[in-house]
Short mmCIF file of C-alpha atoms in Angstrom, two decimals:
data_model
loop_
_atom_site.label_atom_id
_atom_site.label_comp_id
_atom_site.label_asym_id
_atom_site.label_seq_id
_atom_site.Cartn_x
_atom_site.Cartn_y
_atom_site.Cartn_z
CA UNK A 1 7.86 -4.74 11.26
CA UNK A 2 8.73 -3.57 7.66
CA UNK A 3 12.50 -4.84 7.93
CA UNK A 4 11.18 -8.03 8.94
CA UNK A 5 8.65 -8.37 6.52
CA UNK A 6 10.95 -7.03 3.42
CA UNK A 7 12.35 -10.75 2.40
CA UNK A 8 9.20 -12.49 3.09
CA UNK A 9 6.86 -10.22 1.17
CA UNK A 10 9.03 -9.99 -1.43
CA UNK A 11 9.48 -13.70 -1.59
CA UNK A 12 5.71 -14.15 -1.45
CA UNK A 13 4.37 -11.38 -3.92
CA UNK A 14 6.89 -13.36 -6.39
CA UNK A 15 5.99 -16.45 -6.19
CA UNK A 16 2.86 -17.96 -8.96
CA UNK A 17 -0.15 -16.49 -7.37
CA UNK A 18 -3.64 -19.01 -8.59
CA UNK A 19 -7.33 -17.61 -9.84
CA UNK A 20 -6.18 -14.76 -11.99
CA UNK A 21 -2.59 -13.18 -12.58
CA UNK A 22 -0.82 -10.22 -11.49
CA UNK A 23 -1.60 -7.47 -14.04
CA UNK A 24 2.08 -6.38 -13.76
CA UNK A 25 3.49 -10.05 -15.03
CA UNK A 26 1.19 -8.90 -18.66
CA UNK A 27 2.07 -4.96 -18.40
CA UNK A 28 -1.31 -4.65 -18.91
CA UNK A 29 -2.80 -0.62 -19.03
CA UNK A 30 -4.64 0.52 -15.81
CA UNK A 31 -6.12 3.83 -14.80
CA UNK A 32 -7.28 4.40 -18.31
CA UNK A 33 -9.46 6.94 -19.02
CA UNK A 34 -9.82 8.82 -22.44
CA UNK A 35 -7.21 7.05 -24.18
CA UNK A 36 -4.56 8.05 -21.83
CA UNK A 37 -2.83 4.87 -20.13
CA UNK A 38 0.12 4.38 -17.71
CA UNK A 39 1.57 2.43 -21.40
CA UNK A 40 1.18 5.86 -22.46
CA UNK A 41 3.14 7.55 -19.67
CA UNK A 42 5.83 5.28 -19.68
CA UNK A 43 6.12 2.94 -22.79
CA UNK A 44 6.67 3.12 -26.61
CA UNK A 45 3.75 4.66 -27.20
CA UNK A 46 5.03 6.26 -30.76
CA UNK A 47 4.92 2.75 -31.98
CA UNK A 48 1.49 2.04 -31.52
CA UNK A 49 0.61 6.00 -32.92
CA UNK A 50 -0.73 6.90 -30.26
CA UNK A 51 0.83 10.69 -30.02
CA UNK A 52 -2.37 12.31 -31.47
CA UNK A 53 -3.19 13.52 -28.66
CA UNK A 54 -2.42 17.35 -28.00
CA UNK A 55 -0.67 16.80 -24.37
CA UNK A 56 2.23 14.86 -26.60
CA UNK A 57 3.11 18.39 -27.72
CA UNK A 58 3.46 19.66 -24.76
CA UNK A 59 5.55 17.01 -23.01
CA UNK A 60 8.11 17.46 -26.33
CA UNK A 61 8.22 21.01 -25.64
CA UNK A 62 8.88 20.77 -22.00
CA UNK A 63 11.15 17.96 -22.94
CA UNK A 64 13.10 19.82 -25.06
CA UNK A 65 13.56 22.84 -22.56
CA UNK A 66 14.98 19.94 -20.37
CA UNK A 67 17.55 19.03 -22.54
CA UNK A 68 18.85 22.72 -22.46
CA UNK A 69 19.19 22.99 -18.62
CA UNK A 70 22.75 22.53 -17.15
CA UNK A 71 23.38 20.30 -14.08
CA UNK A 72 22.74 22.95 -11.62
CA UNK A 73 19.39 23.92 -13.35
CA UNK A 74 18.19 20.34 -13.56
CA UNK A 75 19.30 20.01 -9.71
CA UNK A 76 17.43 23.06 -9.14
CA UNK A 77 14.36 22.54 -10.33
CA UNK A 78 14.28 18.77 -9.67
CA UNK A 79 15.05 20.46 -5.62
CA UNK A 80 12.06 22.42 -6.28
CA UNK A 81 9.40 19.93 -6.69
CA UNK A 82 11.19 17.68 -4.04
CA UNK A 83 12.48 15.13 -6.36
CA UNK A 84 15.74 13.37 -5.76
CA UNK A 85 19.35 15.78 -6.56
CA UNK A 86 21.58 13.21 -6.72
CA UNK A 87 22.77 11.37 -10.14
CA UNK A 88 24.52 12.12 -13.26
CA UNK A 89 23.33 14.50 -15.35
CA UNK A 90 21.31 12.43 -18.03
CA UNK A 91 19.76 10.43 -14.96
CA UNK A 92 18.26 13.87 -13.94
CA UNK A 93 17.01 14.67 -17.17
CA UNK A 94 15.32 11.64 -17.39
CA UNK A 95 14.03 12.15 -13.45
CA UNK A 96 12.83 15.10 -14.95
CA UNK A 97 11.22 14.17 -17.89
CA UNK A 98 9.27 11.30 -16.56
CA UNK A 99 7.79 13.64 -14.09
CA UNK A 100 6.68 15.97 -16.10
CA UNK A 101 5.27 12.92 -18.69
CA UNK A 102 3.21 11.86 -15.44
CA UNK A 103 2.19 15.08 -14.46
CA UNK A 104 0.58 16.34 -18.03
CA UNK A 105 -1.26 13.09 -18.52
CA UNK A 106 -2.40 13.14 -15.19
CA UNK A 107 -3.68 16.58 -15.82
CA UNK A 108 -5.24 15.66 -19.27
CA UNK A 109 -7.11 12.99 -17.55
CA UNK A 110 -7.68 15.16 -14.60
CA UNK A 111 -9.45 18.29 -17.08
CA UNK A 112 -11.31 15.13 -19.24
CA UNK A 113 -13.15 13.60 -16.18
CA UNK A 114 -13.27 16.57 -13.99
CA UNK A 115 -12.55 14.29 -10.56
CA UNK A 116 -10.28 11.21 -9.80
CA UNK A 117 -12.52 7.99 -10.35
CA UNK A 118 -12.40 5.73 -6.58
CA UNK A 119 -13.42 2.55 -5.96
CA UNK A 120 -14.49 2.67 -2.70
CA UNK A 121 -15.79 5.64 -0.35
CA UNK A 122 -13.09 4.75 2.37
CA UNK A 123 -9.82 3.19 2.14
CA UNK A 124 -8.66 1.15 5.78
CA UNK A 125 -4.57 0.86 6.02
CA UNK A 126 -3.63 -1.50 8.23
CA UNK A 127 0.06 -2.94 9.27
CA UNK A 128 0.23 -5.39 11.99
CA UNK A 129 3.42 -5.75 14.49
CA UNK A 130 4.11 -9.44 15.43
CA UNK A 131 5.79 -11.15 17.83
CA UNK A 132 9.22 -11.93 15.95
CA UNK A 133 13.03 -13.00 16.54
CA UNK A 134 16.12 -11.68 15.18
CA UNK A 135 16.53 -14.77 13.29
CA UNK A 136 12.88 -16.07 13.13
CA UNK A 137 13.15 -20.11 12.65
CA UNK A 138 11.10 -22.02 9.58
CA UNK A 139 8.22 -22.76 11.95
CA UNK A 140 8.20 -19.60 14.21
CA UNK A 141 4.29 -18.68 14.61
CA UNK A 142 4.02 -14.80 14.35
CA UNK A 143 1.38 -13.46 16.82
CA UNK A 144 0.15 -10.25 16.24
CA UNK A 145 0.70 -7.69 19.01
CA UNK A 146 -0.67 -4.85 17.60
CA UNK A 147 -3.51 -4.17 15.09
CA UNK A 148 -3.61 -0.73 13.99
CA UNK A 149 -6.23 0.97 11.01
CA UNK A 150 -5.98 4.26 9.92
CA UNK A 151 -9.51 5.47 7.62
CA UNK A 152 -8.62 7.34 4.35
CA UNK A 153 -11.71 9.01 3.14
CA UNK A 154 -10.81 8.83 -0.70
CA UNK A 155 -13.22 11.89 -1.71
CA UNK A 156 -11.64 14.41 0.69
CA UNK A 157 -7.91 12.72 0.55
CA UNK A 158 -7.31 13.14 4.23
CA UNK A 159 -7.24 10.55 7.48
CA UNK A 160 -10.73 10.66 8.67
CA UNK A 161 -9.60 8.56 11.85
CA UNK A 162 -7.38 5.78 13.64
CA UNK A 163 -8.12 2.64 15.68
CA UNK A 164 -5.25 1.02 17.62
CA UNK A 165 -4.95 -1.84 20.04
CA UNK A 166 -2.39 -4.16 21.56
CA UNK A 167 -2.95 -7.26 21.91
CA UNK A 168 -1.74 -10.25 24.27
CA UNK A 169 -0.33 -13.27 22.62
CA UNK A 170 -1.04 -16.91 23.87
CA UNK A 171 2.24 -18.77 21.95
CA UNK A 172 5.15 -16.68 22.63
CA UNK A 173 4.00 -14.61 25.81
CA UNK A 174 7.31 -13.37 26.30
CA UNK A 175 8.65 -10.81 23.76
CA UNK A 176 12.09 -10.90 22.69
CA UNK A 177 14.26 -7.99 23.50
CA UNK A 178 14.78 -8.21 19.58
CA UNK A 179 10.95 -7.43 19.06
CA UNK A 180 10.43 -5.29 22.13
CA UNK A 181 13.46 -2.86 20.66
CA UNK A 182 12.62 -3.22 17.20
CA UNK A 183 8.43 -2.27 17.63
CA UNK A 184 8.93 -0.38 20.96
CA UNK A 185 5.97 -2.75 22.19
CA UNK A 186 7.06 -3.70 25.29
CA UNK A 187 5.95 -6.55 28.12
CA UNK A 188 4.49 -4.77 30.30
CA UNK A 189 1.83 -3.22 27.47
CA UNK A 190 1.35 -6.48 25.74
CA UNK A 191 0.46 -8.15 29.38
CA UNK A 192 -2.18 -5.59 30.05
CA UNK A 193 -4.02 -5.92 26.73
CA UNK A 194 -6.53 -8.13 25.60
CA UNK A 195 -6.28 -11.27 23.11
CA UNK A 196 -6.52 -11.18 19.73
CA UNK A 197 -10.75 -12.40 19.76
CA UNK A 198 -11.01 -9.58 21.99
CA UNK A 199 -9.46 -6.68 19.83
CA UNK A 200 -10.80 -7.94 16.42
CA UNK A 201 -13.95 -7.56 18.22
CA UNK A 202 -13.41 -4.10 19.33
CA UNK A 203 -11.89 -3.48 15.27
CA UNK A 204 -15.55 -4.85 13.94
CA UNK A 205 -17.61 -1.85 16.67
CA UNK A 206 -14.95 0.69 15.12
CA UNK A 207 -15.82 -0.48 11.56
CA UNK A 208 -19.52 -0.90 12.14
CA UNK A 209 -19.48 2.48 14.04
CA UNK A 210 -18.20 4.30 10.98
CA UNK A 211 -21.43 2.84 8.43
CA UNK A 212 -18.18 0.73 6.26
CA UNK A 213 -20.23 -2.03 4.21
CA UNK A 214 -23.22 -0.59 4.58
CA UNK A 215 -23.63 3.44 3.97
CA UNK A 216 -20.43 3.25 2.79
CA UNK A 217 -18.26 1.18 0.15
CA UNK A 218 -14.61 0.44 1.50
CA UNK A 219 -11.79 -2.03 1.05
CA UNK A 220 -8.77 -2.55 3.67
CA UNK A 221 -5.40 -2.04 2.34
CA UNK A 222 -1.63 -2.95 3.05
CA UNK A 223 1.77 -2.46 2.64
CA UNK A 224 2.18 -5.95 0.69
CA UNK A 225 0.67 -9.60 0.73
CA UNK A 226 2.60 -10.55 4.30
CA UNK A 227 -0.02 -8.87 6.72
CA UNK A 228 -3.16 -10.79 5.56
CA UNK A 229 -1.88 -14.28 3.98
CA UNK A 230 0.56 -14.90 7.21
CA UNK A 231 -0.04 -12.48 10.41
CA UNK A 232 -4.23 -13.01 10.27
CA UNK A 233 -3.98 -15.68 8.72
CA UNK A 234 -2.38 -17.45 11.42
CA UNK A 235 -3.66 -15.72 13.97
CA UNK A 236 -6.56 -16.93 13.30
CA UNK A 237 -5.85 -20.36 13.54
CA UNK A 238 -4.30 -19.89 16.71
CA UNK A 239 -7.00 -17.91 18.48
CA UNK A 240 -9.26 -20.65 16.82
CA UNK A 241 -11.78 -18.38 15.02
CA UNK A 242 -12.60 -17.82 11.24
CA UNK A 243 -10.99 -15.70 9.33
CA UNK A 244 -12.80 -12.63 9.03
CA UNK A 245 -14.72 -12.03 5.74
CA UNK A 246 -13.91 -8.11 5.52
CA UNK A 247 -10.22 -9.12 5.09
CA UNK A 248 -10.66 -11.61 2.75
CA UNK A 249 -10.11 -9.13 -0.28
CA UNK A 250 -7.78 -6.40 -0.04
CA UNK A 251 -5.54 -3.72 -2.05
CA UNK A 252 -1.69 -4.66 -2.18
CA UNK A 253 -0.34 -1.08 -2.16
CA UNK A 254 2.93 -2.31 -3.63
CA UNK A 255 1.20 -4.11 -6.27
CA UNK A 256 -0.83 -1.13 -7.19
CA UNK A 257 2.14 1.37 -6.82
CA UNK A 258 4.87 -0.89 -8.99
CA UNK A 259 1.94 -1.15 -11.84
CA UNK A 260 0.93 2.54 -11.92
CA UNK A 261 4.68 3.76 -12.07
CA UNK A 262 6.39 1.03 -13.60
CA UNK A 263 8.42 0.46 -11.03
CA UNK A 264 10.08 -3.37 -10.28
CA UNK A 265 8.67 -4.55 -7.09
CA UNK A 266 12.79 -3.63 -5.65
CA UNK A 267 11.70 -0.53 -5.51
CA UNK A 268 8.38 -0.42 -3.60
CA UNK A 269 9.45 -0.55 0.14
CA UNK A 270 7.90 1.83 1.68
CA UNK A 271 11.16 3.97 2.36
CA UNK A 272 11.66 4.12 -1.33
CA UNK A 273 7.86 4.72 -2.10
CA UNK A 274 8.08 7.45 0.78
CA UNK A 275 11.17 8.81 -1.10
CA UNK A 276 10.09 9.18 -4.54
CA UNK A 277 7.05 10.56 -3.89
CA UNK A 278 9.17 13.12 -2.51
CA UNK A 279 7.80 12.44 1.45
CA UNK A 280 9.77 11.42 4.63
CA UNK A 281 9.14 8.91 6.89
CA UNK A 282 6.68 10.63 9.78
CA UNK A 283 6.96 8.83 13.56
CA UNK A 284 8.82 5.71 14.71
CA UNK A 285 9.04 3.07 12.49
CA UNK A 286 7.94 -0.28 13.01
CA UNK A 287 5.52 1.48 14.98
CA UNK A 288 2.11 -0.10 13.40
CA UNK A 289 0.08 2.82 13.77
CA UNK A 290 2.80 5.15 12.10
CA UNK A 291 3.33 2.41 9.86
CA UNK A 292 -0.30 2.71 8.70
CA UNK A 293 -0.47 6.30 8.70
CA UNK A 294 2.79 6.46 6.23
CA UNK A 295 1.06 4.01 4.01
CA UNK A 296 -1.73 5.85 3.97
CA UNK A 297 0.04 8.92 2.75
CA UNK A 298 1.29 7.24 0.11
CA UNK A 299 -2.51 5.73 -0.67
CA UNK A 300 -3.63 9.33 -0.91
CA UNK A 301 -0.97 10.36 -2.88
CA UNK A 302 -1.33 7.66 -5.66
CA UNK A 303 -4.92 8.81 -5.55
CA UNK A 304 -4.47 12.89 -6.07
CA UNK A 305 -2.61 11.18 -9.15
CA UNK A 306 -5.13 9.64 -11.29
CA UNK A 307 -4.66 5.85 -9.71
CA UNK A 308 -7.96 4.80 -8.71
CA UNK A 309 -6.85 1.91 -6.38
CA UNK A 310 -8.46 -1.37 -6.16
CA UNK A 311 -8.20 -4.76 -4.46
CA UNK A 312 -5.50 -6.77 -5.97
CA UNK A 313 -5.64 -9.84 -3.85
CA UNK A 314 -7.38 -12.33 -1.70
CA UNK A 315 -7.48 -15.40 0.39
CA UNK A 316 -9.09 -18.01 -0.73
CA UNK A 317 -9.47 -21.30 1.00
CA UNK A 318 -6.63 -20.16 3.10
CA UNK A 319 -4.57 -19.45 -0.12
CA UNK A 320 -3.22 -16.25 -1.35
CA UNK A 321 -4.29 -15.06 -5.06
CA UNK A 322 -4.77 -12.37 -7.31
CA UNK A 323 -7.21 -10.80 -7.94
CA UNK A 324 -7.52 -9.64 -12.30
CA UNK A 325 -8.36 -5.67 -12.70
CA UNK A 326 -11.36 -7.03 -14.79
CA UNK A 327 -12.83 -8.69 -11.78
CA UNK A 328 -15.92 -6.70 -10.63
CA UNK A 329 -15.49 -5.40 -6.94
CA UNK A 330 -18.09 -4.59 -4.99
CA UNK A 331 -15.94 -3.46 -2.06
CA UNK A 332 -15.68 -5.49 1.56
CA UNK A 333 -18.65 -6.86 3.16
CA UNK A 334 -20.09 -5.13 6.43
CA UNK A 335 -17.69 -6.54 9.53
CA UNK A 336 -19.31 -8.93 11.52
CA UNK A 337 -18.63 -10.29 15.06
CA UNK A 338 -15.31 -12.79 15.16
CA UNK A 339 -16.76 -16.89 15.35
CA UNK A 340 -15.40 -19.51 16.34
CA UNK A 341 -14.02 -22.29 14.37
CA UNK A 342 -16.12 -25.86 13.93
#
């Protein structure tokens, strides 16, 4: 449902989050290791003296070769490492530029620490697909109708495995041909499954089975705030159980991708994220399991390039927050069964 999540999420990642602030509102440095920071990557950094370092030398050297390079060379080379052609010719040398910048830091970092620092042994995308209309009223209550997770092992970078289910809502039983021809979920699958108390169930055995919150440290993650604060959420409520503690924390993927490349939050859809990391969109869209397995690209990327990602947000007394990068995290608890609300 990313189109129909694109306003909202947007909306809702802007608006004055409570309990700590959104590191991006104070440009605050992440990822820093051995003096390098994203500040350094990106900002003024000859200001603050902070060119000592040898890799300075070599981005003005490559940056000078830059300048040198006609159109068709810049278009060239920009085509070989998969990087957007298009643009005048001082918008490719910068495209250029910056990507070099990134990569020598990165590799600085990369040859200071010998591997990428992670949070959390496994990373869980998920991106749910909810009953919806084509012009959803003020009050419409979203159902979720499918509940996908894909596992990211963050040591190995690759998708370790998937979990998918459909799921039957009780509100809005009958899908409109809008969401039925936007998700490609259709009546006859969402009749045949289970409810939602059902399926989370089934999500906790899939979770438990693979040792998450006990052998191994992990943290759930999504393509914005919308998922968690709104589809579970209200779920939830509707299917009259608590809200599950293992999604109470979780990492904002468009937080954490805006804040390592300094890009305004207009520019982290997941299209555009796909597109300049240089990746295409793989499956059907809105499809929540492709969904998930996109994001998850994009996840592994960010890893392989020095951003060790970490929760960024929460609910808290059924609000959303943030979540400060100085907050200790101590990954999600070990899923338990779904219980009933008092």
């Amino acid at each position: 449902m990313a189109d129909q999540k694109e306003n909202v999420k947007f909306q809702d990642e802007n608006k004055p989050q409570r309990n700590g602030s959104d590191s991006s509102a104070h440009s605050k440095p992440s990822c820093t290791q051995s003096g390098l920071t994203e500040n350094d990557a990106h900002g003024p950094a000859a200001s603050r003296g902070e060119f000592s370092n040898p890799v300075y030398k070599e981005i003005a050297l490559a940056n000078g070769h830059i300048n040198r390079m006609n159109k068709d060379e810049l278009r060239r080379k920009l085509s070989e490492l998969k990087l957007e052609t298009r643009g005048a010719k001082d918008v490719l040398k910068k495209r250029l530029k910056n990507y070099y910048k990134k990569q020598k830091l990165m590799q600085a970092v990369v040859t200071e620490n010998s591997s990428t620092d992670t949070y959390y042994d496994y990373i869980c995308v998920v991106d749910f697909e909810a009953t919806c209309e084509e012009n959803n009223p003020p009050d419409y209550l979203h159902e979720i109708i499918e509940f996908p997770m894909v596992l990211v092992n963050t040591h190995t970078l690759e998708i370790e495995d998937t979990f998918q289910e459909y799921v039957k809502p009780e509100i809005n039983t009958n899908l409109s041909d809008f969401c039925v021809q936007l998700t490609g979920i259709t009546q006859k699958t969402v009749d045949g499954a289970d409810t939602f108390p059902t399926v989370l169930q089934k999500v906790v055995d899939w979770l438990q089975s693979k040792e998450l919150g006990t052998k191994y440290k992990y943290a759930v993650l999504t393509d914005g705030a919308w998922d968690m604060s709104k589809f579970l959420n209200i779920q939830c409520r509707i299917s009259r159980i608590r809200y599950p503690q293992f999604a109470k924390k979780w990492i904002n993927i468009r937080k954490a991708y805006g804040n390592f490349y300094k890009l305004p939050r207009t520019r982290t859809k997941l299209s555009t994220m796909l597109e300049m990391l240089g990746m295409k969109y793989e499956g059907r869209p809105h499809c929540g399991l492709d969904d998930s397995r996109n994001i998850a690209r994009i996840a592994m990327r960010m890893l392989q390039d020095g951003c060790p990602l970490r929760v960024n947000e929460r609910m808290h007394a059924g609000q959303l927050m943030s979540v400060p990068s100085t907050a200790r995290d101590e990954g999600a608890p070990a899923p338990r069964s779904p219980s009933c609300r008092s």
